[in-house]
């Protein structure tokens, strides 16, 4: 099947299919014209890749894992104990990342709560309106020259580097 049919069958965009190919996750056949031709196994491979991505693995990890799993009753099953150990380590890294993100969210909740308590409701609506106006100003996102940065120093005329 050609790439358009593969997109319809898998729900994955052409761009993503090409990315999977670049990452070594898919190896479609090529016609002399250069067109990609996918088989039924490629549909299954994309399903496996999507499953492993949803599980939190990177494409680099999936490239290492994919040859060592098989499908059994709609589940991916590792075919060797070394892979199971590798996946346990990957899971542990994901668990630590989740813990770090939860700590960040808790800190942000604290800052937001302190801000809500410190700014009266009437001022909050004015601040929100003012921030909307600032965001609406066209530009490239950089501070204008001469505007003080977080350090408070006016950087106009200061040479950078040797």
PDB file of C-alpha atoms in Angstrom:
ATOM      1  CA  UNK A   1       0.000   0.000   0.000  1.00  0.00           C
ATOM      2  CA  UNK A   2       1.154   3.550  -0.657  1.00  0.00           C
ATOM      3  CA  UNK A   3       1.660   6.186   2.017  1.00  0.00           C
ATOM      4  CA  UNK A   4      -1.855   7.666   1.689  1.00  0.00           C
ATOM      5  CA  UNK A   5      -3.443   4.300   2.452  1.00  0.00           C
ATOM      6  CA  UNK A   6      -1.009   3.799   5.320  1.00  0.00           C
ATOM      7  CA  UNK A   7      -2.111   7.147   6.760  1.00  0.00           C
ATOM      8  CA  UNK A   8      -5.762   6.053   6.538  1.00  0.00           C
ATOM      9  CA  UNK A   9      -5.062   2.649   8.083  1.00  0.00           C
ATOM     10  CA  UNK A  10      -2.925   3.859  10.981  1.00  0.00           C
ATOM     11  CA  UNK A  11      -4.207   7.373  11.668  1.00  0.00           C
ATOM     12  CA  UNK A  12      -0.597   8.583  11.571  1.00  0.00           C
ATOM     13  CA  UNK A  13       0.382  11.497   9.327  1.00  0.00           C
ATOM     14  CA  UNK A  14       2.709  11.156   6.334  1.00  0.00           C
ATOM     15  CA  UNK A  15       5.220  13.338   8.121  1.00  0.00           C
ATOM     16  CA  UNK A  16       5.195  11.065  11.164  1.00  0.00           C
ATOM     17  CA  UNK A  17       5.578   7.954   9.001  1.00  0.00           C
ATOM     18  CA  UNK A  18       8.630   9.537   7.385  1.00  0.00           C
ATOM     19  CA  UNK A  19       9.988  10.421  10.828  1.00  0.00           C
ATOM     20  CA  UNK A  20       9.535   6.806  11.967  1.00  0.00           C
ATOM     21  CA  UNK A  21      11.465   5.747   8.887  1.00  0.00           C
ATOM     22  CA  UNK A  22      14.268   8.236   9.669  1.00  0.00           C
ATOM     23  CA  UNK A  23      14.442   6.842  13.209  1.00  0.00           C
ATOM     24  CA  UNK A  24      14.751   3.285  11.908  1.00  0.00           C
ATOM     25  CA  UNK A  25      11.343   2.232  13.213  1.00  0.00           C
ATOM     26  CA  UNK A  26       9.832   1.547   9.780  1.00  0.00           C
ATOM     27  CA  UNK A  27      11.509   0.223   6.650  1.00  0.00           C
ATOM     28  CA  UNK A  28       9.020   0.365   3.786  1.00  0.00           C
ATOM     29  CA  UNK A  29       9.989  -0.999   0.412  1.00  0.00           C
ATOM     30  CA  UNK A  30      10.809   1.528  -2.297  1.00  0.00           C
ATOM     31  CA  UNK A  31       9.631   1.385  -5.880  1.00  0.00           C
ATOM     32  CA  UNK A  32      12.093   2.382  -8.623  1.00  0.00           C
ATOM     33  CA  UNK A  33      10.193   5.681  -8.743  1.00  0.00           C
ATOM     34  CA  UNK A  34      11.089   6.285  -5.076  1.00  0.00           C
ATOM     35  CA  UNK A  35       7.548   5.809  -3.768  1.00  0.00           C
ATOM     36  CA  UNK A  36       7.232   3.994  -0.464  1.00  0.00           C
ATOM     37  CA  UNK A  37       5.256   0.757  -0.356  1.00  0.00           C
ATOM     38  CA  UNK A  38       4.004  -0.493   3.005  1.00  0.00           C
ATOM     39  CA  UNK A  39       2.829  -3.968   3.963  1.00  0.00           C
ATOM     40  CA  UNK A  40       0.507  -5.311   6.644  1.00  0.00           C
ATOM     41  CA  UNK A  41       3.489  -5.823   8.953  1.00  0.00           C
ATOM     42  CA  UNK A  42       4.196  -2.083   8.732  1.00  0.00           C
ATOM     43  CA  UNK A  43       0.655  -1.347   9.951  1.00  0.00           C
ATOM     44  CA  UNK A  44       1.351  -3.569  12.972  1.00  0.00           C
ATOM     45  CA  UNK A  45       4.739  -1.933  13.507  1.00  0.00           C
ATOM     46  CA  UNK A  46       3.150   1.526  13.608  1.00  0.00           C
ATOM     47  CA  UNK A  47       0.623   0.231  16.140  1.00  0.00           C
ATOM     48  CA  UNK A  48       3.462  -1.114  18.287  1.00  0.00           C
ATOM     49  CA  UNK A  49       5.403   2.150  17.992  1.00  0.00           C
ATOM     50  CA  UNK A  50       2.325   4.134  19.055  1.00  0.00           C
ATOM     51  CA  UNK A  51       1.786   1.800  22.020  1.00  0.00           C
ATOM     52  CA  UNK A  52       5.390   2.162  23.167  1.00  0.00           C
ATOM     53  CA  UNK A  53       5.332   5.946  22.692  1.00  0.00           C
ATOM     54  CA  UNK A  54       2.171   6.115  24.793  1.00  0.00           C
ATOM     55  CA  UNK A  55       4.025   4.089  27.429  1.00  0.00           C
ATOM     56  CA  UNK A  56       6.559   6.919  27.589  1.00  0.00           C
ATOM     57  CA  UNK A  57       9.458   5.435  25.650  1.00  0.00           C
ATOM     58  CA  UNK A  58      11.493   7.558  23.258  1.00  0.00           C
ATOM     59  CA  UNK A  59      11.857   6.669  19.595  1.00  0.00           C
ATOM     60  CA  UNK A  60      15.518   5.820  20.261  1.00  0.00           C
ATOM     61  CA  UNK A  61      14.470   3.347  22.951  1.00  0.00           C
ATOM     62  CA  UNK A  62      11.702   1.961  20.764  1.00  0.00           C
ATOM     63  CA  UNK A  63      14.200   1.324  17.967  1.00  0.00           C
ATOM     64  CA  UNK A  64      16.150  -0.879  20.399  1.00  0.00           C
ATOM     65  CA  UNK A  65      13.057  -2.578  21.844  1.00  0.00           C
ATOM     66  CA  UNK A  66      10.931  -3.164  18.746  1.00  0.00           C
ATOM     67  CA  UNK A  67      12.860  -6.145  17.342  1.00  0.00           C
ATOM     68  CA  UNK A  68      12.535  -7.918  20.692  1.00  0.00           C
ATOM     69  CA  UNK A  69       8.770  -7.805  21.263  1.00  0.00           C
ATOM     70  CA  UNK A  70       5.930  -9.807  19.812  1.00  0.00           C
ATOM     71  CA  UNK A  71       2.190  -9.292  19.951  1.00  0.00           C
ATOM     72  CA  UNK A  72       0.090 -11.667  22.000  1.00  0.00           C
ATOM     73  CA  UNK A  73      -3.636 -11.086  22.558  1.00  0.00           C
ATOM     74  CA  UNK A  74      -3.324  -7.410  21.572  1.00  0.00           C
ATOM     75  CA  UNK A  75      -0.422  -6.929  24.039  1.00  0.00           C
ATOM     76  CA  UNK A  76       3.268  -6.478  23.396  1.00  0.00           C
ATOM     77  CA  UNK A  77       5.340  -9.170  25.057  1.00  0.00           C
ATOM     78  CA  UNK A  78       9.140  -9.010  25.469  1.00  0.00           C
ATOM     79  CA  UNK A  79      10.921 -12.068  24.112  1.00  0.00           C
ATOM     80  CA  UNK A  80      13.981 -11.970  26.388  1.00  0.00           C
ATOM     81  CA  UNK A  81      14.738 -11.274  30.042  1.00  0.00           C
ATOM     82  CA  UNK A  82      17.328  -8.602  29.184  1.00  0.00           C
ATOM     83  CA  UNK A  83      14.586  -6.564  27.538  1.00  0.00           C
ATOM     84  CA  UNK A  84      12.397  -6.890  30.618  1.00  0.00           C
ATOM     85  CA  UNK A  85      15.245  -5.502  32.754  1.00  0.00           C
ATOM     86  CA  UNK A  86      15.803  -2.678  30.255  1.00  0.00           C
ATOM     87  CA  UNK A  87      12.102  -1.802  30.296  1.00  0.00           C
ATOM     88  CA  UNK A  88      12.098  -1.797  34.107  1.00  0.00           C
ATOM     89  CA  UNK A  89      14.916   0.771  34.062  1.00  0.00           C
ATOM     90  CA  UNK A  90      13.025   2.848  31.478  1.00  0.00           C
ATOM     91  CA  UNK A  91       9.925   2.681  33.671  1.00  0.00           C
ATOM     92  CA  UNK A  92      11.946   3.838  36.674  1.00  0.00           C
ATOM     93  CA  UNK A  93      13.235   6.854  34.700  1.00  0.00           C
ATOM     94  CA  UNK A  94       9.666   7.703  33.722  1.00  0.00           C
ATOM     95  CA  UNK A  95       8.545   7.373  37.355  1.00  0.00           C
ATOM     96  CA  UNK A  96      11.262   9.822  38.459  1.00  0.00           C
ATOM     97  CA  UNK A  97      10.284  12.252  35.701  1.00  0.00           C
ATOM     98  CA  UNK A  98       6.650  12.088  36.837  1.00  0.00           C
ATOM     99  CA  UNK A  99       7.699  12.747  40.437  1.00  0.00           C
ATOM    100  CA  UNK A 100       9.724  15.772  39.306  1.00  0.00           C
ATOM    101  CA  UNK A 101       6.782  17.107  37.285  1.00  0.00           C
ATOM    102  CA  UNK A 102       4.411  16.611  40.225  1.00  0.00           C
ATOM    103  CA  UNK A 103       6.807  18.538  42.482  1.00  0.00           C
ATOM    104  CA  UNK A 104       6.942  21.334  39.896  1.00  0.00           C
ATOM    105  CA  UNK A 105       3.146  21.417  39.699  1.00  0.00           C
ATOM    106  CA  UNK A 106       2.888  21.582  43.500  1.00  0.00           C
ATOM    107  CA  UNK A 107       5.335  24.490  43.571  1.00  0.00           C
ATOM    108  CA  UNK A 108       3.412  26.316  40.836  1.00  0.00           C
ATOM    109  CA  UNK A 109       0.139  25.730  42.710  1.00  0.00           C
ATOM    110  CA  UNK A 110       1.744  27.314  45.769  1.00  0.00           C
ATOM    111  CA  UNK A 111       2.956  30.346  43.811  1.00  0.00           C
ATOM    112  CA  UNK A 112      -0.418  30.724  42.087  1.00  0.00           C
ATOM    113  CA  UNK A 113      -2.225  30.439  45.420  1.00  0.00           C
ATOM    114  CA  UNK A 114       0.024  33.071  46.975  1.00  0.00           C
ATOM    115  CA  UNK A 115      -0.568  35.350  43.996  1.00  0.00           C
ATOM    116  CA  UNK A 116      -4.325  34.888  44.180  1.00  0.00           C
ATOM    117  CA  UNK A 117      -4.280  35.762  47.879  1.00  0.00           C
ATOM    118  CA  UNK A 118      -1.979  38.772  47.412  1.00  0.00           C
ATOM    119  CA  UNK A 119      -3.811  40.448  44.516  1.00  0.00           C
ATOM    120  CA  UNK A 120      -7.381  41.675  45.159  1.00  0.00           C
ATOM    121  CA  UNK A 121      -9.988  40.396  42.689  1.00  0.00           C
ATOM    122  CA  UNK A 122     -10.580  43.868  41.177  1.00  0.00           C
ATOM    123  CA  UNK A 123      -6.862  44.283  40.473  1.00  0.00           C
ATOM    124  CA  UNK A 124      -6.624  40.759  39.044  1.00  0.00           C
ATOM    125  CA  UNK A 125      -9.072  41.552  36.257  1.00  0.00           C
ATOM    126  CA  UNK A 126      -7.192  44.773  35.405  1.00  0.00           C
ATOM    127  CA  UNK A 127      -3.874  42.899  35.409  1.00  0.00           C
ATOM    128  CA  UNK A 128      -5.314  40.171  33.198  1.00  0.00           C
ATOM    129  CA  UNK A 129      -6.595  42.799  30.774  1.00  0.00           C
ATOM    130  CA  UNK A 130      -3.231  44.603  30.747  1.00  0.00           C
ATOM    131  CA  UNK A 131      -1.346  41.344  30.144  1.00  0.00           C
ATOM    132  CA  UNK A 132      -3.672  40.614  27.217  1.00  0.00           C
ATOM    133  CA  UNK A 133      -2.809  44.003  25.735  1.00  0.00           C
ATOM    134  CA  UNK A 134       0.917  43.360  26.186  1.00  0.00           C
ATOM    135  CA  UNK A 135       0.633  39.955  24.482  1.00  0.00           C
ATOM    136  CA  UNK A 136      -1.230  41.583  21.584  1.00  0.00           C
ATOM    137  CA  UNK A 137       1.688  43.928  20.799  1.00  0.00           C
ATOM    138  CA  UNK A 138       3.362  42.665  17.626  1.00  0.00           C
ATOM    139  CA  UNK A 139       7.023  41.793  17.855  1.00  0.00           C
ATOM    140  CA  UNK A 140       9.475  38.979  17.968  1.00  0.00           C
ATOM    141  CA  UNK A 141       9.203  38.365  21.708  1.00  0.00           C
ATOM    142  CA  UNK A 142      12.458  40.126  22.568  1.00  0.00           C
ATOM    143  CA  UNK A 143      12.700  43.032  24.980  1.00  0.00           C
ATOM    144  CA  UNK A 144      13.180  46.440  23.373  1.00  0.00           C
ATOM    145  CA  UNK A 145      16.658  47.939  23.718  1.00  0.00           C
ATOM    146  CA  UNK A 146      17.220  49.795  26.949  1.00  0.00           C
ATOM    147  CA  UNK A 147      14.491  47.945  28.838  1.00  0.00           C
ATOM    148  CA  UNK A 148      15.738  46.585  32.105  1.00  0.00           C
ATOM    149  CA  UNK A 149      15.998  42.834  32.452  1.00  0.00           C
ATOM    150  CA  UNK A 150      15.461  40.664  35.500  1.00  0.00           C
ATOM    151  CA  UNK A 151      18.761  41.840  36.994  1.00  0.00           C
ATOM    152  CA  UNK A 152      17.529  45.426  36.956  1.00  0.00           C
ATOM    153  CA  UNK A 153      20.560  46.841  35.149  1.00  0.00           C
ATOM    154  CA  UNK A 154      20.156  48.972  32.045  1.00  0.00           C
ATOM    155  CA  UNK A 155      22.219  47.136  29.410  1.00  0.00           C
ATOM    156  CA  UNK A 156      22.255  49.944  26.812  1.00  0.00           C
ATOM    157  CA  UNK A 157      25.715  50.705  25.573  1.00  0.00           C
ATOM    158  CA  UNK A 158      27.303  47.797  27.431  1.00  0.00           C
ATOM    159  CA  UNK A 159      29.714  45.848  25.249  1.00  0.00           C
ATOM    160  CA  UNK A 160      29.330  42.113  25.256  1.00  0.00           C
ATOM    161  CA  UNK A 161      32.408  40.002  24.826  1.00  0.00           C
ATOM    162  CA  UNK A 162      36.002  41.024  24.157  1.00  0.00           C
TER     163      UNK A 162
END
